[in-house]
Amino acid sequence: MLLLRKQLNQDLKLKYDQFIIKKIRNDQAYKEAQVVGIYMPMRYEIDILELLKDQKTFVIPKVETNDLKFYRYDRHVLLAPSTFGVLEPKDNNYPFDQQIDYMIVPALAISKDMYRIGYGKGFYDRYLIKNRPKKVVGVVYPFQYIESFEVDAHDQVLDQIFIGDL
């Protein structure tokens, strides 16, 4: 999946990304959400950062020990690459873990029964077990939407999937 994502034509990637952003913006739960959890895209992930222009409070993840914590993001927040290479807030402020209404999660693949494959560390699954927002959505390109895969007991199901399309 990493290779397929890397090889995706950049014009097509941009169209898929814009389609997904439009779908998110049209989602009633997103419209009603006040605090939205997003991710900072890496390794050719779907770029949803255009959503930051919306009138919402956005929070982004930071790995602390073996868990994720979500912190408020705005243009003044200093970001630094984590050991995984993803941009995280450099300075911690008050975590928003209990206040997230709507969360968008990245994935290497998502199955038709709404489970996601991440990078194998289980950060999002552990987070969702402890602090599940009102709605959790996954975003993928069409080739990342697969029939099924083996699910572990700790894997968390998504509430909705947005698939890039034309």
Coordinates of C-alpha atoms in Angstrom, one line a residue, residues 25-83:
R25 CA -17.3 19.1 4.7
N26 CA -20.7 17.8 3.6
D27 CA -21.0 15.4 6.5
Q28 CA -23.6 16.6 9.0
A29 CA -21.6 15.4 12.0
Y30 CA -18.6 17.4 10.8
K31 CA -20.8 20.5 10.3
E32 CA -22.0 20.2 13.9
A33 CA -18.6 19.3 15.4
Q34 CA -16.8 22.0 17.4
V35 CA -13.5 20.1 18.1
V36 CA -12.1 18.0 15.2
G37 CA -9.2 15.7 15.5
I38 CA -7.0 15.5 12.4
Y39 CA -3.6 14.1 11.5
M40 CA -0.6 15.7 9.9
P41 CA -0.1 13.8 6.6
M42 CA 3.1 11.9 5.9
R43 CA 4.3 9.3 3.4
Y44 CA 1.8 10.4 0.7
E45 CA -1.2 10.2 3.0
I46 CA -4.4 12.0 2.0
D47 CA -3.8 15.7 2.7
I48 CA -6.8 17.0 4.6
L49 CA -5.1 20.2 5.9
E50 CA -7.3 22.4 3.8
L51 CA -9.9 21.7 6.5
L52 CA -7.9 23.9 8.8
K53 CA -9.5 26.9 7.1
D54 CA -12.9 25.9 8.6
Q55 CA -14.2 27.6 11.7
K56 CA -13.5 24.8 14.1
T57 CA -11.1 24.0 16.9
F58 CA -8.6 21.5 15.4
V59 CA -6.5 19.2 17.5
I60 CA -3.5 17.0 16.3
P61 CA -1.9 14.0 17.8
K62 CA 1.4 13.7 19.6
V63 CA 2.9 10.4 20.8
E64 CA 3.7 10.5 24.5
T65 CA 5.3 7.3 25.7
N66 CA 3.1 4.7 24.0
D67 CA -0.1 6.7 23.7
L68 CA -1.5 9.5 21.6
K69 CA -2.6 12.8 23.1
F70 CA -4.4 15.5 21.0
Y71 CA -3.4 19.1 21.4
R72 CA -5.0 22.3 19.9
Y73 CA -3.5 23.3 16.6
D74 CA -3.4 26.8 15.0
R75 CA -0.9 28.5 12.8
H76 CA 1.2 29.7 15.8
V77 CA 1.8 26.2 17.2
L78 CA 5.4 25.1 16.7
L79 CA 5.7 21.7 15.1
A80 CA 8.6 19.3 15.1
P81 CA 9.1 15.8 13.5
S82 CA 8.5 12.9 15.8
T83 CA 10.6 9.7 15.8

